[in-house]
Short mmCIF file of C-alpha atoms in Angstrom, two decimals:
data_model
loop_
_atom_site.label_atom_id
_atom_site.label_comp_id
_atom_site.label_asym_id
_atom_site.label_seq_id
_atom_site.Cartn_x
_atom_site.Cartn_y
_atom_site.Cartn_z
CA UNK K 18 -17.86 -207.48 -128.23
CA UNK K 19 -16.08 -210.77 -127.26
CA UNK K 20 -12.47 -211.89 -127.64
CA UNK K 21 -11.95 -212.59 -131.36
CA UNK K 22 -9.54 -214.96 -133.16
CA UNK K 23 -9.49 -212.58 -136.30
CA UNK K 24 -10.71 -209.12 -137.00
CA UNK K 25 -12.06 -208.22 -140.34
CA UNK K 26 -12.26 -204.49 -140.90
CA UNK K 27 -14.63 -203.92 -143.94
CA UNK K 28 -13.93 -200.40 -145.31
CA UNK K 29 -15.92 -199.60 -148.33
CA UNK K 30 -14.73 -197.22 -150.93
CA UNK K 31 -18.40 -196.18 -151.83
CA UNK K 32 -20.62 -195.16 -148.96
CA UNK K 33 -23.87 -196.09 -150.46
CA UNK K 34 -22.52 -199.44 -151.99
CA UNK K 35 -22.03 -202.24 -149.65
CA UNK K 36 -18.92 -204.41 -150.51
CA UNK K 37 -18.35 -208.15 -149.76
CA UNK K 38 -16.42 -209.88 -146.92
CA UNK K 39 -16.06 -212.91 -149.06
CA UNK K 40 -16.28 -214.27 -152.72
CA UNK K 41 -15.77 -217.89 -152.41
CA UNK K 42 -15.90 -220.13 -155.55
CA UNK K 43 -16.53 -223.84 -156.05
CA UNK K 44 -17.29 -225.04 -159.59
CA UNK K 45 -18.85 -228.46 -158.34
CA UNK K 46 -20.20 -230.08 -155.23
CA UNK K 47 -16.95 -232.29 -155.20
CA UNK K 48 -14.74 -229.48 -154.74
CA UNK K 49 -13.49 -229.67 -151.09
CA UNK K 50 -12.81 -225.81 -150.61
CA UNK K 51 -14.62 -223.27 -148.58
CA UNK K 52 -14.30 -220.59 -146.04
CA UNK K 53 -15.09 -220.97 -142.37
CA UNK K 54 -14.70 -218.10 -139.89
CA UNK K 55 -15.20 -218.93 -136.24
CA UNK K 56 -14.55 -216.56 -133.18
CA UNK K 57 -13.98 -213.50 -135.52
CA UNK K 58 -15.30 -209.88 -135.57
CA UNK K 59 -16.38 -208.02 -138.63
CA UNK K 60 -16.67 -204.36 -138.30
CA UNK K 61 -16.26 -201.45 -140.68
CA UNK K 62 -17.39 -198.02 -141.84
CA UNK K 63 -21.05 -199.29 -142.91
CA UNK K 64 -23.05 -202.05 -144.16
CA UNK K 65 -21.29 -204.87 -145.81
CA UNK K 66 -22.78 -208.18 -147.37
CA UNK K 67 -21.10 -211.48 -145.92
CA UNK K 68 -20.51 -213.00 -149.24
CA UNK K 69 -21.23 -213.52 -152.99
CA UNK K 70 -21.10 -216.71 -154.92
CA UNK K 71 -17.99 -216.49 -157.11
CA UNK K 72 -19.13 -219.92 -158.46
CA UNK K 73 -22.27 -221.76 -158.19
CA UNK K 74 -21.44 -224.18 -155.33
CA UNK K 75 -19.90 -221.27 -153.08
CA UNK K 76 -19.48 -222.17 -149.45
CA UNK K 77 -19.05 -219.77 -146.53
CA UNK K 78 -19.85 -220.35 -142.73
CA UNK K 79 -19.55 -217.80 -140.01
CA UNK K 80 -19.67 -219.20 -136.68
CA UNK K 81 -19.61 -217.52 -133.10
CA UNK K 82 -18.59 -214.23 -135.07
CA UNK K 83 -19.47 -210.71 -134.07
CA UNK K 84 -21.19 -208.64 -136.77
CA UNK K 85 -21.40 -204.73 -136.67
CA UNK K 86 -23.19 -203.58 -139.67
CA UNK K 87 -24.31 -206.43 -142.09
CA UNK K 88 -26.78 -205.84 -144.96
CA UNK K 89 -30.20 -207.30 -144.02
CA UNK K 90 -30.07 -209.83 -146.84
CA UNK K 91 -26.52 -210.65 -145.93
CA UNK K 92 -25.56 -212.71 -149.06
CA UNK K 93 -25.77 -212.28 -152.91
CA UNK K 94 -26.13 -215.34 -155.21
CA UNK K 95 -24.06 -213.48 -158.01
CA UNK K 96 -22.98 -216.44 -160.25
CA UNK K 97 -25.25 -218.86 -158.65
CA UNK K 98 -28.30 -216.63 -159.42
CA UNK K 99 -29.96 -219.49 -161.47
CA UNK K 100 -30.00 -221.81 -158.49
CA UNK K 101 -28.77 -220.35 -155.31
CA UNK K 102 -29.88 -223.46 -153.47
CA UNK K 103 -26.38 -224.99 -154.59
CA UNK K 104 -24.60 -222.49 -152.27
CA UNK K 105 -23.84 -223.31 -148.65
CA UNK K 106 -24.10 -219.77 -146.70
CA UNK K 107 -24.68 -220.37 -143.04
CA UNK K 108 -24.42 -218.13 -139.83
CA UNK K 109 -24.14 -220.00 -136.61
CA UNK K 110 -24.45 -218.52 -133.05
CA UNK K 111 -23.20 -214.96 -134.27
CA UNK K 112 -23.72 -211.85 -132.02
CA UNK K 113 -23.83 -207.96 -132.44
CA UNK K 114 -26.17 -205.65 -134.20
CA UNK K 115 -25.56 -206.98 -137.68
CA UNK K 116 -26.42 -210.63 -136.47
CA UNK K 117 -30.22 -210.44 -137.06
CA UNK K 118 -31.08 -213.24 -139.56
CA UNK K 119 -34.78 -212.38 -140.03
CA UNK K 120 -34.45 -210.60 -143.33
CA UNK K 121 -31.56 -212.80 -144.65
CA UNK K 122 -31.93 -214.53 -147.95
CA UNK K 123 -34.22 -217.40 -147.96
CA UNK K 124 -31.71 -219.89 -149.31
CA UNK K 125 -29.29 -219.27 -146.34
CA UNK K 126 -28.81 -222.70 -144.79
CA UNK K 127 -29.63 -223.91 -141.19
CA UNK K 128 -27.02 -226.68 -140.75
CA UNK K 129 -27.45 -229.36 -138.39
CA UNK K 130 -24.90 -230.53 -135.74
CA UNK K 131 -23.39 -233.02 -137.91
CA UNK K 132 -23.22 -230.70 -140.95
CA UNK K 133 -21.51 -228.24 -138.51
CA UNK K 134 -19.12 -230.88 -137.48
CA UNK K 135 -18.11 -231.38 -141.16
CA UNK K 136 -16.88 -227.79 -141.12
CA UNK K 137 -15.07 -228.09 -137.88
CA UNK K 138 -11.29 -227.63 -137.43
CA UNK K 139 -10.61 -231.34 -137.12
CA UNK K 140 -12.81 -232.48 -139.80
CA UNK K 141 -12.58 -229.57 -142.41
CA UNK K 142 -9.39 -227.71 -141.72
CA UNK K 143 -7.00 -230.24 -140.36
CA UNK K 144 -8.57 -233.49 -141.79
CA UNK K 145 -5.19 -234.51 -143.27
CA UNK K 146 -3.48 -233.11 -140.06
CA UNK K 147 -1.42 -230.47 -142.09
CA UNK K 148 -1.64 -227.97 -139.40
CA UNK K 149 0.14 -230.55 -136.79
CA UNK K 150 3.06 -230.68 -139.40
CA UNK K 151 3.85 -227.10 -139.24
CA UNK K 152 7.17 -226.06 -137.91
CA UNK K 153 7.13 -224.65 -134.51
CA UNK K 154 8.89 -221.19 -134.08
CA UNK K 155 10.25 -220.49 -130.77
#
């Protein structure tokens, strides 16, 4: 396992019922929100789903993340069940025993370089430079 910026410890309450790491919601394609995890590690005490669509335009990206045990399908359409193609769920350069995408849902996205840039720190997280304005604590 590599050095991680964040560690998510997914501990399920029910041994045979996988939980969810995320439940992101966007009610329209114009909503600018979403979750981007880069350089993280997801581990736990059993299989877990990466996310479920809280709303039809749910958007979650895992990039360069270590996955211990992820369900084979990885993602659940939930409230986007009528048209899961409206969601943006992606895994990019992930590693670990749970990173095998061969059995993931067919509507998981393969993002191009330009689409990935849209979700980079500079473009997505800090586009209005709010992080640069945070006070420095010494």
